[in-house]
Each structure stands twice: as structure tokens, then as C-alpha cells.
CSV table of C-alpha atoms in Angstrom, one decimal:
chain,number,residue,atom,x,y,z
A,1,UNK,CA,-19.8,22.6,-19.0
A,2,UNK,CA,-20.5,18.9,-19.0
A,3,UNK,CA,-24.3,17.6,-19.5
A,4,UNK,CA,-24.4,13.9,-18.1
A,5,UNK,CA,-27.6,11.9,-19.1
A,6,UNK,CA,-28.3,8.5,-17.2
A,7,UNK,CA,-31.5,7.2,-18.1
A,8,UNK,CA,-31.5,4.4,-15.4
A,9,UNK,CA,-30.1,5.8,-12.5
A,10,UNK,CA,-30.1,4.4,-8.9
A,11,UNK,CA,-29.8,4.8,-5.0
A,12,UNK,CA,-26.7,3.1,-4.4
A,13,UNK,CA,-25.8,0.9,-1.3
A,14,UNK,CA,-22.1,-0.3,-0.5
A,15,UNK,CA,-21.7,-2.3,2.2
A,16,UNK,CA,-18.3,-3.2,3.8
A,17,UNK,CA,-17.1,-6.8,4.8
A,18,UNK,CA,-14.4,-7.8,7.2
A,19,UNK,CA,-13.6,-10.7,5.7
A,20,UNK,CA,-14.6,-12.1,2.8
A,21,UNK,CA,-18.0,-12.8,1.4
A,22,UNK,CA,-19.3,-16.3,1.4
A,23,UNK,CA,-22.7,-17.6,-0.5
A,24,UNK,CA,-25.4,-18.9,2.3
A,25,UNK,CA,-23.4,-17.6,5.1
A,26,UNK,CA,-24.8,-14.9,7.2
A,27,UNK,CA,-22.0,-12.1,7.9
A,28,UNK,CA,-21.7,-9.2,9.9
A,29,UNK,CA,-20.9,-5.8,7.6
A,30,UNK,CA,-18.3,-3.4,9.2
A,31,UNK,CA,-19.9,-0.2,7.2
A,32,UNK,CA,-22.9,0.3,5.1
A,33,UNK,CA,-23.8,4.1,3.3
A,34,UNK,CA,-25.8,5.2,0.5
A,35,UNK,CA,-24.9,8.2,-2.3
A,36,UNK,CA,-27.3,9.1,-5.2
A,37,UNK,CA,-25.9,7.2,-8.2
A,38,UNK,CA,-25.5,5.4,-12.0
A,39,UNK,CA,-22.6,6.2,-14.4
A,40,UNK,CA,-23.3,9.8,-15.3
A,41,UNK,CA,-24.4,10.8,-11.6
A,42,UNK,CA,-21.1,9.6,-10.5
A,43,UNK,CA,-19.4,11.5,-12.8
A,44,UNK,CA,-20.7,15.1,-12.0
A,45,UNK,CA,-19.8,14.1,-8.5
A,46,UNK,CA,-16.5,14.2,-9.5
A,47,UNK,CA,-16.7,16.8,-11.8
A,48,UNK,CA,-18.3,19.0,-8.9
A,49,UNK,CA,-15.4,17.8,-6.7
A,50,UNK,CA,-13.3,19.4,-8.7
A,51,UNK,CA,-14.9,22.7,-9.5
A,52,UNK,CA,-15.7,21.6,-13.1
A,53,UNK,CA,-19.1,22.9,-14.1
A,54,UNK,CA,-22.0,19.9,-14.9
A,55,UNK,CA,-25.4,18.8,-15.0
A,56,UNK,CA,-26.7,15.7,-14.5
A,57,UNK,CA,-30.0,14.8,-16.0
A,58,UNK,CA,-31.9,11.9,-15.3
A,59,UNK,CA,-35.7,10.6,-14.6
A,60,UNK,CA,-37.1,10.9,-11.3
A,61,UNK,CA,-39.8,12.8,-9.1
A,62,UNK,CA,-38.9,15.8,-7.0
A,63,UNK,CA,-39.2,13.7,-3.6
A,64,UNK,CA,-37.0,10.6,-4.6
A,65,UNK,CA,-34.2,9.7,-2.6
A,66,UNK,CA,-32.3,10.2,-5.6
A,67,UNK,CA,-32.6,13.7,-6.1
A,68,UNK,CA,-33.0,14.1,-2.3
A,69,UNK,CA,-29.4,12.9,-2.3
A,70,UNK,CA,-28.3,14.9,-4.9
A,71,UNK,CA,-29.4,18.2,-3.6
A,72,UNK,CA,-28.3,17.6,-0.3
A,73,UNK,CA,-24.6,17.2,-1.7
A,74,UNK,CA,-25.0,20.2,-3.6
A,75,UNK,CA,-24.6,18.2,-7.3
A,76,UNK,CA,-26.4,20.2,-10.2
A,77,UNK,CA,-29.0,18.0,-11.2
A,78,UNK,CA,-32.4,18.6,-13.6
A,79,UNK,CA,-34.9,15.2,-13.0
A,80,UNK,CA,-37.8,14.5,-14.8
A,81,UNK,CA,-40.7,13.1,-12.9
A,82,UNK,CA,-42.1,9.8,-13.8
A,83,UNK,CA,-44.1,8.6,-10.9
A,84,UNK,CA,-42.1,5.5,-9.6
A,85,UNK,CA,-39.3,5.1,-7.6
A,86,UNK,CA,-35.6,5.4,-8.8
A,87,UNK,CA,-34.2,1.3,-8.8
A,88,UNK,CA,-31.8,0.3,-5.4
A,89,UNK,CA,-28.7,-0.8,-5.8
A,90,UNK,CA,-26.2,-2.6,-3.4
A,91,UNK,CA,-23.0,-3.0,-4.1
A,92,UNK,CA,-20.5,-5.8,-1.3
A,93,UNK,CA,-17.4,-4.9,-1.0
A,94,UNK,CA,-14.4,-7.1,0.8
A,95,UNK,CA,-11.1,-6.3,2.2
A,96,UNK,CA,-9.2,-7.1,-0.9
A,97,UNK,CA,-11.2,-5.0,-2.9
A,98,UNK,CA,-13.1,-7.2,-4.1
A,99,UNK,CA,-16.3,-6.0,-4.8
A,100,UNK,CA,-19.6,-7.6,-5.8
A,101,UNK,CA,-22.8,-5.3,-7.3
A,102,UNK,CA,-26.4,-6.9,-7.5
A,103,UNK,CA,-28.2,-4.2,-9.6
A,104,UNK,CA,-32.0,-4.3,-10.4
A,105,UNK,CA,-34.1,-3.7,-13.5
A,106,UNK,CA,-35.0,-0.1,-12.7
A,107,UNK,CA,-38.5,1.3,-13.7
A,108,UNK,CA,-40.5,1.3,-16.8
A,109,UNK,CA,-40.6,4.3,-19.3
A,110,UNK,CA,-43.2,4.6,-21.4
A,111,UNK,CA,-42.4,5.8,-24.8
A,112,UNK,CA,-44.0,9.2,-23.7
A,113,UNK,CA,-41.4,9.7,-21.2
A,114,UNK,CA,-38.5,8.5,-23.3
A,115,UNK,CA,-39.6,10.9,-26.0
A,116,UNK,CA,-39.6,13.7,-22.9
A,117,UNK,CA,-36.4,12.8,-21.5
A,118,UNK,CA,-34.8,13.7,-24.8
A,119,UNK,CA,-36.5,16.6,-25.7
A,120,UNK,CA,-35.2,17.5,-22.0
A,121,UNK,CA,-31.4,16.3,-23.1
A,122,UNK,CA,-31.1,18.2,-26.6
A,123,UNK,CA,-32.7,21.2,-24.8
A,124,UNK,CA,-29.9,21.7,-21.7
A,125,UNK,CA,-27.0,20.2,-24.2
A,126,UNK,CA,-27.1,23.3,-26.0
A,127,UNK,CA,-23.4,25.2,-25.5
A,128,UNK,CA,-22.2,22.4,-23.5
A,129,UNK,CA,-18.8,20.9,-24.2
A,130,UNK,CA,-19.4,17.5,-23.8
A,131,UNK,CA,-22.8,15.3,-23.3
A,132,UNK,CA,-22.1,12.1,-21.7
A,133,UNK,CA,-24.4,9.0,-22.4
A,134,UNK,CA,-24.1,7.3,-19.0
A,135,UNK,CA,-25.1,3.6,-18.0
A,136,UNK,CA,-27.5,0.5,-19.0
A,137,UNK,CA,-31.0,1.5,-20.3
A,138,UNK,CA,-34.1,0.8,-18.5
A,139,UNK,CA,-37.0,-1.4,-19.3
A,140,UNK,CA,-39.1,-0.2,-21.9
A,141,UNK,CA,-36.4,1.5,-23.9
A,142,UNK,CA,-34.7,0.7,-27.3
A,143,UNK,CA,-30.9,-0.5,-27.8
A,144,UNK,CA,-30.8,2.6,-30.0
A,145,UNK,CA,-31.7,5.1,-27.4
A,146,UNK,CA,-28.3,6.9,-26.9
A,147,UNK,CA,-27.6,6.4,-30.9
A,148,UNK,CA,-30.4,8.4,-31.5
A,149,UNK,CA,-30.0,11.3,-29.3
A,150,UNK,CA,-26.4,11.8,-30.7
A,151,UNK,CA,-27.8,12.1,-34.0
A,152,UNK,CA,-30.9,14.3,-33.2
A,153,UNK,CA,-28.3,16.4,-31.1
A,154,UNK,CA,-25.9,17.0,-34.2
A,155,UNK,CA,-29.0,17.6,-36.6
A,156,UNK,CA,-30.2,20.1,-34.1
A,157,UNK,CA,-27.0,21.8,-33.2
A,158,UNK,CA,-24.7,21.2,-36.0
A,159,UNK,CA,-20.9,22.2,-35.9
A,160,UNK,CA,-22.1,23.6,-32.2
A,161,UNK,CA,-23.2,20.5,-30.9
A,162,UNK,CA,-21.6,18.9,-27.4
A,163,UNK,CA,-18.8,16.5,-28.6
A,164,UNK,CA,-20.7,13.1,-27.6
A,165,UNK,CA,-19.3,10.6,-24.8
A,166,UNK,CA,-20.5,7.1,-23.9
A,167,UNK,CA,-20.4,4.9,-21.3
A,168,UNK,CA,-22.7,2.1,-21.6
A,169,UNK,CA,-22.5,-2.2,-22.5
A,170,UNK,CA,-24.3,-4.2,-24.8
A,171,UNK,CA,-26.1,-3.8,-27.3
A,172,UNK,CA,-27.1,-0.3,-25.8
A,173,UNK,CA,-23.1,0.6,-26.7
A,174,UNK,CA,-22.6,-1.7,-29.9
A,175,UNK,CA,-25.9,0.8,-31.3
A,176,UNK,CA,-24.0,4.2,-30.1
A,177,UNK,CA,-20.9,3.2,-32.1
A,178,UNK,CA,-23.3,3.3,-35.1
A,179,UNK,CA,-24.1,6.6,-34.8
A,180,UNK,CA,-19.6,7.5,-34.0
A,181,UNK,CA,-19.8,9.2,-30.8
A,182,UNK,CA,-16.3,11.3,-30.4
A,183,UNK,CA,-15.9,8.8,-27.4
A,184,UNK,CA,-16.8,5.9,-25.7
A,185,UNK,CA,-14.9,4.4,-22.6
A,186,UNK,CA,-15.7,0.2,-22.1
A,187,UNK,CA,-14.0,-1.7,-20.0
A,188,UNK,CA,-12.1,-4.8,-21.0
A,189,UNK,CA,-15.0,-7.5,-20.9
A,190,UNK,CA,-17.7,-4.4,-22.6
A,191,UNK,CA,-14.7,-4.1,-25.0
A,192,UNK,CA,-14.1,-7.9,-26.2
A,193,UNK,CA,-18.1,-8.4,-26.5
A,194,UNK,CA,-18.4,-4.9,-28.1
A,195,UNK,CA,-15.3,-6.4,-30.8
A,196,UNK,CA,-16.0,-10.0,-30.8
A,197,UNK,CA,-13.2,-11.3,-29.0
A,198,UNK,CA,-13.8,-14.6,-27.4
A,199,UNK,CA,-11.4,-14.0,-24.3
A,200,UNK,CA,-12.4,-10.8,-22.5
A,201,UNK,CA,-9.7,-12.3,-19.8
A,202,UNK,CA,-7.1,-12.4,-22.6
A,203,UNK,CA,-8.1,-8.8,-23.9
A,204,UNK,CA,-7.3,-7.4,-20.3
A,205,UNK,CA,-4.3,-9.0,-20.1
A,206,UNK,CA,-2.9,-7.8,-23.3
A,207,UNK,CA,-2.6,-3.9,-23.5
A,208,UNK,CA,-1.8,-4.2,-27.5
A,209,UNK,CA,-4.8,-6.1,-28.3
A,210,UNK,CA,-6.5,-3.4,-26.7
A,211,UNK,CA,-5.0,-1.4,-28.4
A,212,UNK,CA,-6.0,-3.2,-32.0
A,213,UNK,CA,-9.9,-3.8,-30.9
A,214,UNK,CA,-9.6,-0.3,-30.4
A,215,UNK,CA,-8.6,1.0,-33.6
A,216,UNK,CA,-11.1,-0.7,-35.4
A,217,UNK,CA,-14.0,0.8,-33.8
A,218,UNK,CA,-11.9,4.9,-34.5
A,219,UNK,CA,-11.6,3.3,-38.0
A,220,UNK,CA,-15.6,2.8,-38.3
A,221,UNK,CA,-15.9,6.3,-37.3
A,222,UNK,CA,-16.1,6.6,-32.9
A,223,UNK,CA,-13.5,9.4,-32.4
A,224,UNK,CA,-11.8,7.7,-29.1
A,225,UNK,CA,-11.8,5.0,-27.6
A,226,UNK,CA,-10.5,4.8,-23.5
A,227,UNK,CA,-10.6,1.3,-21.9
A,228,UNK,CA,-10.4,1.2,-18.8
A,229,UNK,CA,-8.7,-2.3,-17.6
A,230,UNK,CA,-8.5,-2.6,-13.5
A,231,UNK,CA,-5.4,-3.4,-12.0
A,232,UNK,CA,-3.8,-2.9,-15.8
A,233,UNK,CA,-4.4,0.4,-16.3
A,234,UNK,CA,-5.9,1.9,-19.2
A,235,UNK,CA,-5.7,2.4,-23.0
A,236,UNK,CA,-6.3,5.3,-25.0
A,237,UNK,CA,-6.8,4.9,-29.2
A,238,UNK,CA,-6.9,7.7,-31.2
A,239,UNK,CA,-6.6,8.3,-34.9
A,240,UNK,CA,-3.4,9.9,-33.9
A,241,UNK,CA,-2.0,6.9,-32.1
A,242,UNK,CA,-2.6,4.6,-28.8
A,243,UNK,CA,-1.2,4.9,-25.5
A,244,UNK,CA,-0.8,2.7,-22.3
A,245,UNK,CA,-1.5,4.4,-19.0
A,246,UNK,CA,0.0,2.2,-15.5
A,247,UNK,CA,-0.8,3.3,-11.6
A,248,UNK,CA,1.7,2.2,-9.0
A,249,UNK,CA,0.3,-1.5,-7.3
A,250,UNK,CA,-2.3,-0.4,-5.1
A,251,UNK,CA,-4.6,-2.7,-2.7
A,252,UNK,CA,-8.0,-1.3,-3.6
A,253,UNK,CA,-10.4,-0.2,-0.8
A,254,UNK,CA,-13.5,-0.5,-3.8
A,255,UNK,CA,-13.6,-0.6,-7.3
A,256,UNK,CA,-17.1,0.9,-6.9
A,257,UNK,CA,-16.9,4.3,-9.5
A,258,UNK,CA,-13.7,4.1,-10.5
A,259,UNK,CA,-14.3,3.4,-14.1
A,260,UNK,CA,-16.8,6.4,-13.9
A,261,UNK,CA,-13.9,8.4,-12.1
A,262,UNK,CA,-11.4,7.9,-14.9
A,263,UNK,CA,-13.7,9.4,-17.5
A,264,UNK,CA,-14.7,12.4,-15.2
A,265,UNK,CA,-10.6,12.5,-15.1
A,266,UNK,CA,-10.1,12.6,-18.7
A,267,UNK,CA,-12.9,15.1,-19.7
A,268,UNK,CA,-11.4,17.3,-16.9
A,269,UNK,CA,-8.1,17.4,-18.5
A,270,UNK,CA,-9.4,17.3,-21.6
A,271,UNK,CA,-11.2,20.6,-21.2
A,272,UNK,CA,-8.5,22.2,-20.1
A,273,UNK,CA,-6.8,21.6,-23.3
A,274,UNK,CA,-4.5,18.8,-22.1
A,275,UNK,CA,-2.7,16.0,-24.8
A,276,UNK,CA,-4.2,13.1,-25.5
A,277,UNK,CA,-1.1,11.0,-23.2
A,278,UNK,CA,-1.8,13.5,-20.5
A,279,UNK,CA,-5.8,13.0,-20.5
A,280,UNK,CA,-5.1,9.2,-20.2
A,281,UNK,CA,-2.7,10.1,-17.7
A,282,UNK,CA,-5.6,12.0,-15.6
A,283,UNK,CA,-8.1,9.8,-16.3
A,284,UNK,CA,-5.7,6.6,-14.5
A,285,UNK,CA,-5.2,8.5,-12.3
A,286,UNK,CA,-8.6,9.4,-11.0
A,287,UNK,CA,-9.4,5.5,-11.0
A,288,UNK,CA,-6.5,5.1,-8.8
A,289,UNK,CA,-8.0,7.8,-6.0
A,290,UNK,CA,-11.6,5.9,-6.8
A,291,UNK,CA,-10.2,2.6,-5.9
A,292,UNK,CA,-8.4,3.3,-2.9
A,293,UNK,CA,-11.3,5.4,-1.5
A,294,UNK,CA,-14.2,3.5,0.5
A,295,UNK,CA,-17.4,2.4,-1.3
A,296,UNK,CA,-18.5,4.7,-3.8
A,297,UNK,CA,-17.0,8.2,-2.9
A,298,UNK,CA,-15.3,9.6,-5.9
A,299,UNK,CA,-12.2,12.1,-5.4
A,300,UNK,CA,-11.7,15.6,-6.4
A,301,UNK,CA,-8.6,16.4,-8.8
A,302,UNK,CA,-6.2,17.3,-5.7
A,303,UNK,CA,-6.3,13.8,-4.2
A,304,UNK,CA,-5.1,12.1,-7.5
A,305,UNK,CA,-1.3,11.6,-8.4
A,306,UNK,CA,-0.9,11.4,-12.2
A,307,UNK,CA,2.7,12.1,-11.4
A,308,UNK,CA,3.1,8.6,-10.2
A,309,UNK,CA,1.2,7.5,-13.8
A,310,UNK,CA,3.3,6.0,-16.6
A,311,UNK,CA,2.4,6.6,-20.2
A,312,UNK,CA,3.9,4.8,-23.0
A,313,UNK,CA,3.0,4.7,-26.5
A,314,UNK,CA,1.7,1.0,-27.7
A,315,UNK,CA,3.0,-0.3,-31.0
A,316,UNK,CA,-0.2,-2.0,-32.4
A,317,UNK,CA,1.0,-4.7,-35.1
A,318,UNK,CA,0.6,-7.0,-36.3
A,319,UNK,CA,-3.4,-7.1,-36.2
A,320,UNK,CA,-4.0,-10.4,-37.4
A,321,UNK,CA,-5.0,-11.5,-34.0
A,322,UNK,CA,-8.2,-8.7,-34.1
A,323,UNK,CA,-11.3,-10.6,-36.2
């Protein structure tokens, strides 16, 4: 069983160009739909896809279009009410790929609430496998949010706590590490800010520099680390070593949940007792089905191809180039 929390989840709009998107113009879009949505929602969808048991958690009343959405597709969910609507997201996508997200805010929590929500977390994490920390915070809450559930949840539980997973940016992320979740999964600009690295660009680029960010944050205690990097693949650092994961070129139909897709992929495998090489393998290759599937639908285990995924180990030194 998987728990997802997302404190600041959203209704999420993708709209479809024909051609590509120009400031002050006014175009025609070719496709518009909306799915329930924010990091951890995503990945129960995707779990759920593929028959892996979940539970997303998140604020939000009985009636919102949200949780609307989420029972209608069948996605086991547990909301919390709060009395204001879930944030609305949009999300441009353009024949290339490309794809351009304007996300709001999202509502205010009072601490009441926040205090709630958690009580809610640590109570349905218990016997879980893995509790994922999912997305940006909303207003109200503190940049140590997640780092303080993962330490109330390993007080409470002990050696039978969830292993702890986060997916966040910022500061929100740069606090978790603090509190060394077993694993967190940025992507290449979350990891240069997360490590100081000027040239987030750069970092992409450069699958052993990766690599080296990445070791420093297992040495300061986070168990894994999985960056995801686009079009480059992905990169998984361990205290038992660091691999490179590369899809076949690929035109992407929307980048929309992919990222969120390759962590569902990786828990998946993991769960079932995979290796380390062959979780990153899984986890690539669910961003691959993500990306070439429209807007933000997220695939089930039998559309991906980790057969057409090439793993490699990455020699790491010199690190002189990691500050």
C-alpha cells in the first residue's frame, strides 16, 4: 500500500494547441479536459492504473470538483474538508510538447487544519509501505511541513513506519532533506537549487554531475535520490552506487505528469522487490508512456516499455566540480 499526501492539490486543465503558443495572440485550442490533480493525486492515478493499492489524502470538501473527479474515476481518496474551493490549474500544451503550466496560490490553511491534516496523515500511514510527500505547500503553511510529518511519523511508528518519499521544490524540499526522507525525486532545475549549483541548464546536461549533487544529499543522510531530467533521462544515487536511465528519442505529446509518472514507476517496481537499475529502469520508463500520452493522463504498467530503457552505471569522479 502507498499513502500519497498533497497538501495543495488542484483541478487541472490541459489545453491543446495546433501550433504554437504566442504571448497577446488570441489562438484557437484543438482539445481542452480536466482530471483531479497535484503530485501525489497523479501518482495514485497511476498506481490505480496498474492495480497497485493507494490512498491519496488531501484537503478538500465532499462536493469539490476535486474529489468529485476522483470518485468518479474510481481513485481511493480520503479529503478533509476545509470550506474553500480546491485551487485551478491550466496547463498549454503545443505540438512539440512543449508545455506551459500557470498554477495558482491554492487556499489558506489555518494552523487548525494543518494540525488536522496530519493527525489525518500519521493515522492512515499506519502499515503502509511507502508515504509520499507530494507537491508545493499552500499558503499559510510552514517550509517545514513535510519535515515534520516524517519525523512525527517515525516517532509514532518506529522501525514500522512507511519508508518516506518526497516530491516537492524549494525550500519546502531543502527542509525535508533535514529530516532524511528514504527518498526524494527533484528534477534537474529543483536539484541545482536544492545543491547550489548555479547552472540548472548545465546540471541537466551532465548526467555525472547529477550524479555528484546527488551523493551529497545520501551522504547527509536522504536514502535515494531519483532525478528525473526530461529528454535526458533520469539518475538514480544510492549509497550503493548511481545509475543513468535513457528512453529511445521520442516527440512528446505533454510533459504534463510525467515526472509524477516515473516515481509511481519506481515505487511500483520497487514494491515488488525489483534492483535498484531496474526501478530506475521502470520509473524512465513510465515518464516515457506519460510524455507521449495527451495532457495529463498517466499510463498503467502495460503501456510502458522498460525493455527499450538503457541503464548504465555512472562513474562519479572527480567531485571537485560539486560545491
Amino acid at each position: 500500500m502507498i499513502i500519497t499526501f498533497t497538501p495543495n492539490p488542484s483541478l487541472d486543465r490541459t489545453i491543446g494547441l495546433n501550433r504554437p503558443l504566442v504571448r497577446g495572440e488570441v489562438q484557437r485550442a484543438v482539445s481542452s479536459h480536466e482530471e483531479p490533480g497535484g503530485k501525489g493525486v497523479n501518482i495514485c492515478r497511476a498506481l490505480e492504473a496498474s492495480g497497485l493499492p493507494s490512498l491519496a489524502i488531501l484537503p478538500g470538501d465532499e462536493l469539490d470538483p476535486v474529489l468529485q473527479g476522483l470518485r468518479a474515476a474510481g481513485i481511493p481518496h480520503q479529503g478533509m474538508p476545509i470550506g474553500a474551493a480546491i485551487r485551478s490549474n491550466v496547463a498549454i500544451t503545443e505540438p512539440d510538447g512543449t508545455t506551459t503550466k500557470v498554477n495558482v496560490p491554492g487556499p489558506l490553511l489555518s494552523t487548525e487544519q494543518q494540525q488536522a491534516l496530519i493527525a489525518l496523515v500519521l493515522e492512515k500511514a499506519e502499515g503502509a509501505d511507502w508515504l509520499v510527500l507530494a507537491g508545493s505547500l499552500p499558503p499559510g503553511v510552514p517550509v517545514d511541513f513535510y519535515a515534520d510529518i516524517t519525523r512525527q511519523l517515525r516517532v509514532r511508528y518506529g522501525a514500522a513506519a512507511p519508508k518516506v518519499a518526497v516530491d516537492s521544490s524549494g525550500p519546502p524540499l531543502a527542509a525535508a532533506v533535514t529530516a532524511a526522507p528514504d527518498l526524494i525525486k527533484p528534477n534537474g532545475e529543483e536539484l541545482a537549487e536544492l545543491t547550489g549549483i548555479p547552472d540548472a541548464d548545465a546540471l541537466e546536461a551532465d548526467p555525472a554531475l547529477v550524479a555528484r549533487a546527488s551523493e551529497r544529499l545520501v551522504a547527509a543522510g536522504v536514502g535515494a535520490v531519483l532525478a528525473t531530467l526530461g529528454a535526458q533521462g533520469a539518475v538514480l544515487v544510492t549509497e550503493a552506487g548511481a545509475w543513468l536511465a535513457r528512453t529511445p528519442p521520442m516527440i512528446a505529446a505533454s510533459t504534463v505528469g510525467a515526472g509524477d509518472s516515473s516515481l509511481a514507476g519506481f515505487l511500483l517496481s520497487t514494491i515488488a522487490g525489483a534492483s535498484a537499475p531496474d526501478s530506475l529502469r521502470q520509473a524512465a520508463a513510465h515518464g516515457a508512456a506519460a510524455a507521449s500520452l495527451p495532457g495529463s493522463t498517466v499510463p498503467a504498467v502495460n503501456q510502458t516499455r522498460p525493455g527499450d530503457v538503457t541503464v548504465t552505471s555512472l562513474v562519479t569522479h572527480p567531485k571537485e566540480d560539486v560545491q
